[in-house]
CSV table of C-alpha atoms and ligand atoms in Angstrom, one decimal:
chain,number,residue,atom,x,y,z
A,1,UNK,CA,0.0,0.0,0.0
A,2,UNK,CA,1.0,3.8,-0.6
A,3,UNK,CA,0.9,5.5,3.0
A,4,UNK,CA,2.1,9.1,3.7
A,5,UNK,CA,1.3,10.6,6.7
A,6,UNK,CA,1.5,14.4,6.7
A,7,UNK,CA,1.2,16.6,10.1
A,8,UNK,CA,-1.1,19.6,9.0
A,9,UNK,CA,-1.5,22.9,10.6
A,10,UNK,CA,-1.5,25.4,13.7
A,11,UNK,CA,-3.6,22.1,15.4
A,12,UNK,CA,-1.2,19.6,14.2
A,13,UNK,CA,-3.9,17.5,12.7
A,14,UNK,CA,-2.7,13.9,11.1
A,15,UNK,CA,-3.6,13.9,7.0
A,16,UNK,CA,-3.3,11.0,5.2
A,17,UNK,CA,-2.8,9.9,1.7
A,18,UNK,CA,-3.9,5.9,1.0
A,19,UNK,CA,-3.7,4.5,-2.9
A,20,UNK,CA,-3.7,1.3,-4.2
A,21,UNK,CA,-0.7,0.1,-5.4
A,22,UNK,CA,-2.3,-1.6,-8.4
A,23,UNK,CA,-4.5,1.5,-9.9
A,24,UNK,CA,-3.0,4.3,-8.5
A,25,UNK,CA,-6.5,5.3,-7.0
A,26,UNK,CA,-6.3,7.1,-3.4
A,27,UNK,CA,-8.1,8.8,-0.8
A,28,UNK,CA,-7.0,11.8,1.5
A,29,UNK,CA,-8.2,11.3,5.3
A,30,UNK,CA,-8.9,14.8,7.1
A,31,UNK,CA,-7.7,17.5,4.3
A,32,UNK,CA,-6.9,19.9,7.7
A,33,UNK,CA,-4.9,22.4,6.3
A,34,UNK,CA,-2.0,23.5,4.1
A,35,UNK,CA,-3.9,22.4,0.9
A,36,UNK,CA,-0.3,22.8,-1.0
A,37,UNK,CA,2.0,20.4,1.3
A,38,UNK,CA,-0.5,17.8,0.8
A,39,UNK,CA,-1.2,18.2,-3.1
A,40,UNK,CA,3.0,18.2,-3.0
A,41,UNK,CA,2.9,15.2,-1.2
A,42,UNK,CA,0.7,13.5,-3.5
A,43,UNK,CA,2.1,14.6,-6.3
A,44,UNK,CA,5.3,13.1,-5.1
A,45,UNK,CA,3.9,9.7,-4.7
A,46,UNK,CA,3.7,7.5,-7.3
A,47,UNK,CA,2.7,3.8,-7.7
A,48,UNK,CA,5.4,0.9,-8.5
A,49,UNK,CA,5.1,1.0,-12.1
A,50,UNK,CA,5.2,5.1,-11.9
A,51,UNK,CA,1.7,6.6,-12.6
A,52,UNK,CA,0.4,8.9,-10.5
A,53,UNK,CA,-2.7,8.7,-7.9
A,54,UNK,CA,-5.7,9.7,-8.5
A,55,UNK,CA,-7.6,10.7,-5.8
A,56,UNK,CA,-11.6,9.3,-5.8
A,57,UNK,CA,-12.4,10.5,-2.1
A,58,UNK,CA,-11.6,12.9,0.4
A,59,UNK,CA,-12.6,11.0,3.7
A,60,UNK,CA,-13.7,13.7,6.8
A,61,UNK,CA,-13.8,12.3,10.3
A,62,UNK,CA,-15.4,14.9,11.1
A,63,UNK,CA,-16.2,18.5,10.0
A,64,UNK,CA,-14.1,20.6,12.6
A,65,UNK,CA,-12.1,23.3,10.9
A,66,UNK,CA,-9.2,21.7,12.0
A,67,UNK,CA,-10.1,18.4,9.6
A,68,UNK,CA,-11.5,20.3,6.6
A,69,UNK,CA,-9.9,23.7,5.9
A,70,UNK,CA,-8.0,22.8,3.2
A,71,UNK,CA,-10.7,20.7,1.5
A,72,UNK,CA,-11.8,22.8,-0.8
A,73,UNK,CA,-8.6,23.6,-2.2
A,74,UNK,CA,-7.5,19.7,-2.7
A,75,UNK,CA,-11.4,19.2,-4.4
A,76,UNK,CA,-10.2,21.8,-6.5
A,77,UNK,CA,-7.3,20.2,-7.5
A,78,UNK,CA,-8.4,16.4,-7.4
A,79,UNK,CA,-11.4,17.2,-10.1
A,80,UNK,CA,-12.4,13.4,-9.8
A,81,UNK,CA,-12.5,12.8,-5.9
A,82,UNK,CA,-15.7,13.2,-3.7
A,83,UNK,CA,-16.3,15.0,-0.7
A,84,UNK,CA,-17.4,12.8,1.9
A,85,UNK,CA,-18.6,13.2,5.5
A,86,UNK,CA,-21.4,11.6,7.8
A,87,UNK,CA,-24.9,13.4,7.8
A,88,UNK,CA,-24.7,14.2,10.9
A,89,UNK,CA,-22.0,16.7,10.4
A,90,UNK,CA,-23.2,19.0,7.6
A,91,UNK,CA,-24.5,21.6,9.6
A,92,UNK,CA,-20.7,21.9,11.0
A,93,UNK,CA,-19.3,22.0,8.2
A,94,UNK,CA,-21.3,24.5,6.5
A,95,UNK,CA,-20.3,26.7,9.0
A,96,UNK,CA,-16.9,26.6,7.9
A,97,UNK,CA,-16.1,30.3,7.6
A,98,UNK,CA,-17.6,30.9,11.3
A,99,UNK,CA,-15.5,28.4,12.7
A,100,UNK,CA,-12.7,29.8,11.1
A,101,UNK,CA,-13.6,33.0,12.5
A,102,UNK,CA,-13.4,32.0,16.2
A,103,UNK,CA,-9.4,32.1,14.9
A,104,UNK,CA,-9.4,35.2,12.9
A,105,UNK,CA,-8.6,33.1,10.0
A,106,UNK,CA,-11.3,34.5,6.6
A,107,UNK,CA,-11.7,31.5,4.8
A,108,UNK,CA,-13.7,30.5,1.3
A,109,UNK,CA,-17.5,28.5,1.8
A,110,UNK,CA,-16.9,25.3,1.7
A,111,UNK,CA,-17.8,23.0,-1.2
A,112,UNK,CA,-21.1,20.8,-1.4
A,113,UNK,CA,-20.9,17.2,0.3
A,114,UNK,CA,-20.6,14.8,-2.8
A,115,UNK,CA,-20.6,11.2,-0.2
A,116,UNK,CA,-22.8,11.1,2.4
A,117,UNK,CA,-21.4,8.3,5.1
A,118,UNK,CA,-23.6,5.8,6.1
A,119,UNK,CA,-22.7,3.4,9.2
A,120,UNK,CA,-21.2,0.2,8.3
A,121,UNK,CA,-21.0,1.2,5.0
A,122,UNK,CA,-18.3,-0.2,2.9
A,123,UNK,CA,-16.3,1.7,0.6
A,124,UNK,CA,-13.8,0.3,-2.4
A,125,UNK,CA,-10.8,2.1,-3.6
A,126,UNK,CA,-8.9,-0.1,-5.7
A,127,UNK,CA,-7.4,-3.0,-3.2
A,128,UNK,CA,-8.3,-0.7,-0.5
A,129,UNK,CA,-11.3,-1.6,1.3
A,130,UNK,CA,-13.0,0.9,4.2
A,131,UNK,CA,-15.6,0.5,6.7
A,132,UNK,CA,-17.4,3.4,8.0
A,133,UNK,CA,-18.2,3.2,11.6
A,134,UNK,CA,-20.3,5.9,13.3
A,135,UNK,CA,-18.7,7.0,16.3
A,136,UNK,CA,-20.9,10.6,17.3
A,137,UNK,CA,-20.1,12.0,20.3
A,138,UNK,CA,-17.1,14.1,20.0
A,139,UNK,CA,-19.2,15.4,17.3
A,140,UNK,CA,-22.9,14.0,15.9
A,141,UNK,CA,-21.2,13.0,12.9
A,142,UNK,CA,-17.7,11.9,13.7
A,143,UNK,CA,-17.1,8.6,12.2
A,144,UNK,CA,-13.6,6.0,12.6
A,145,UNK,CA,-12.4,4.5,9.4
A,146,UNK,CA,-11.3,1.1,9.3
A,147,UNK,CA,-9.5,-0.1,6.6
A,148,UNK,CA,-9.2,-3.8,6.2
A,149,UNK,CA,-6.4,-6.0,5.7
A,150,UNK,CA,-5.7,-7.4,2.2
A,151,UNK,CA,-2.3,-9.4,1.9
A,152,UNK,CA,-2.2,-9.1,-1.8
A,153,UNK,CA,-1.9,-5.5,-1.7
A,154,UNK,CA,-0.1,-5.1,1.3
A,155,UNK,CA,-2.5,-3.3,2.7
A,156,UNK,CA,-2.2,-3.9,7.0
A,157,UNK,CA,-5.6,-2.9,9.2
A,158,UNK,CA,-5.7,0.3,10.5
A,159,UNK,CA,-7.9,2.8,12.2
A,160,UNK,CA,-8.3,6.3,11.8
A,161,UNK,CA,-10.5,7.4,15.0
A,162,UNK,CA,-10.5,11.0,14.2
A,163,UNK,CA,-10.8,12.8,17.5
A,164,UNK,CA,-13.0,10.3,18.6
A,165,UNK,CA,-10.1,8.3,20.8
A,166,UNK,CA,-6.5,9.4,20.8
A,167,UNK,CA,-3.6,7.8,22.4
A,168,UNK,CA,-4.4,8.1,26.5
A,169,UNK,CA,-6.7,10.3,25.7
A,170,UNK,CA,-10.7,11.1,24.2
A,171,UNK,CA,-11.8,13.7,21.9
A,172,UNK,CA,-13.5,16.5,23.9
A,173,UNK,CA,-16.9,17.0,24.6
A,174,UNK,CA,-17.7,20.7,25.1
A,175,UNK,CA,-17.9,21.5,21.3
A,176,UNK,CA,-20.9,22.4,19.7
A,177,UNK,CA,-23.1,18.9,19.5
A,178,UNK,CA,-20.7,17.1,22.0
A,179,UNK,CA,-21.4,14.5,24.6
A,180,UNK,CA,-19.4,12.5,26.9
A,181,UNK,CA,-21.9,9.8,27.6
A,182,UNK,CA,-22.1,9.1,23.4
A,183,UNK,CA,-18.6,9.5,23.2
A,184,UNK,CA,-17.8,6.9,25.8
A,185,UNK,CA,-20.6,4.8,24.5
A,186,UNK,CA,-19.0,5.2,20.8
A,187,UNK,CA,-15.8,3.9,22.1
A,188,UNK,CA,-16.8,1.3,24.0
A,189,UNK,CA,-19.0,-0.6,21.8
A,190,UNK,CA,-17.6,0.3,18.4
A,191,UNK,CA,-14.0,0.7,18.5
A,192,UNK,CA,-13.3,-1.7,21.3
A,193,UNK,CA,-15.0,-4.5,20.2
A,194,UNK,CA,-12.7,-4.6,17.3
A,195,UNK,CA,-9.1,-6.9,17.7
A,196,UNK,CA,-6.8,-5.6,20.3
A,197,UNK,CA,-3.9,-5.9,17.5
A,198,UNK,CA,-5.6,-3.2,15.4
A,199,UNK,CA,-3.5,0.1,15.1
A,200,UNK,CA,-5.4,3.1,15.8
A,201,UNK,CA,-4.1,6.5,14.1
A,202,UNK,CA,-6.1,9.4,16.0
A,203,UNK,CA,-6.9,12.6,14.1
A,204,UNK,CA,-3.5,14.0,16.5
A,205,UNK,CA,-0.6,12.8,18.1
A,206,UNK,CA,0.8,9.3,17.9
A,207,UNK,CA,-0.8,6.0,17.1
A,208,UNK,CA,-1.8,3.5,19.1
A,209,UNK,CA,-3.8,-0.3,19.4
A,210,UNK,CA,-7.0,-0.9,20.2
A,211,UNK,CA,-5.6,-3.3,22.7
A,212,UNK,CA,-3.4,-0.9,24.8
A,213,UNK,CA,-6.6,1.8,24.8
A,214,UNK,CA,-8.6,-0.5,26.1
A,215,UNK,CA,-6.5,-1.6,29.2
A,216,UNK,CA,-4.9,1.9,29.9
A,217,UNK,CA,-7.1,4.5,28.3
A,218,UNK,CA,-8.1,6.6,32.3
A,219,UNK,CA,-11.3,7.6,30.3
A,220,UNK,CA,-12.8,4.6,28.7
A,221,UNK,CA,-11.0,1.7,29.8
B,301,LIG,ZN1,-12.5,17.7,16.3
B,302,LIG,ZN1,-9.1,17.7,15.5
């Protein structure tokens, strides 16, 4: 599999690029800022027999400024990938220029949702395959993306919980459409159910395993 992480703003949020090493075909998780690092990146990646990606998704967590600002840009740029977020979230992210104004920053509307997340719902990318799970609390449309093993590919499970679970840690709760109760609920019965070995990589700071969370985690475990 093609994997570059990229650390993205003021908030330090973790981008990623995914693509298929077969078709070239990728997807950008949480587009959080500094839209031209990230189109560099991508541009720089290539697949073993040296065609470039082609982006068919831009995958949100969750629509916190922090996980979307440079979205529009990378749409802009990736004319055949798809906006996609959870429901749940639109109202968020349509107030994209508000939240930015909490920081002073004057940014653009944001673009129309083109992928509406459903929970459970799987999702092809070339070899990659995804899994949506609905994990609200944090935010009522925050969602953790699993993305399944496939030997062939090379392609090892992984998590991406957004700022639904971090490393030691859990998303906070006194955001607009927050809740602690939902959030420990989401974590408990949808992220830890899955295998310990899994590798969870939170929308910040380091990665972690669903195992370790759910011995040591002081807030969920
Ligand atoms: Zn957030
Ligand atoms: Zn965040």
């Amino acid at each position: 599999m093609i994997h570059k992480e990229i650390v993205v703003g003021p908030f330090q949020c973790n981008c990623k690029i995914l693509a298929c090493p077969k078709t070239g075909e990728a997807v950008i998780v949480d587009p959080g800022d500094e839209s031209k690092e990230i189109l560099k990146a991508l541009k720089n990646l290539k697949t073993p027999s040296g065609q470039d990606l082609k982006v068919k998704y831009l995958f949100h967590t969750h629509a916190h400024l922090d996980h979307i600002a440079a979205t529009r840009d990378v749409r802009e740029d990736q004319v055949s990938s798809k906006i996609a977020l959870h429901k749940n979230d639109e109202i968020l992210y349509q107030q994209l220029k508000m939240q930015g104004g909490f920081f002073g920053l004057n940014l653009s509307d944001p673009l129309p949702i083109e992928h509406y997340f459903e929970d459970e719902e799987i999702i092809s990318v070339g070899s990659l395959k995804f899994s949506i799970i609905h994990t609200p609390g944090h935010s009522p449309g925050g969602v953790s993306i699993r993305l399944h093993e496939n030997s062939e590919s090379n392609v090892k499970e992984m998590l991406f919980s957004g700022d639904t679970l971090f490393q030691g840690s859990i998303g906070r709760t006194d955001l607009w459409g927050g809740d602690f109760d939902i959030l420990i609920k989401s974590i408990r019965q949808r992220i830890f159910s899955l295998d310990d070995d899994i590798p969870v990589c939170p929308g910040h700071g380091p990665n972690t395993l669903v195992g370790i969370e759910k011995r040591e985690n002081p807030f969920c475990s």
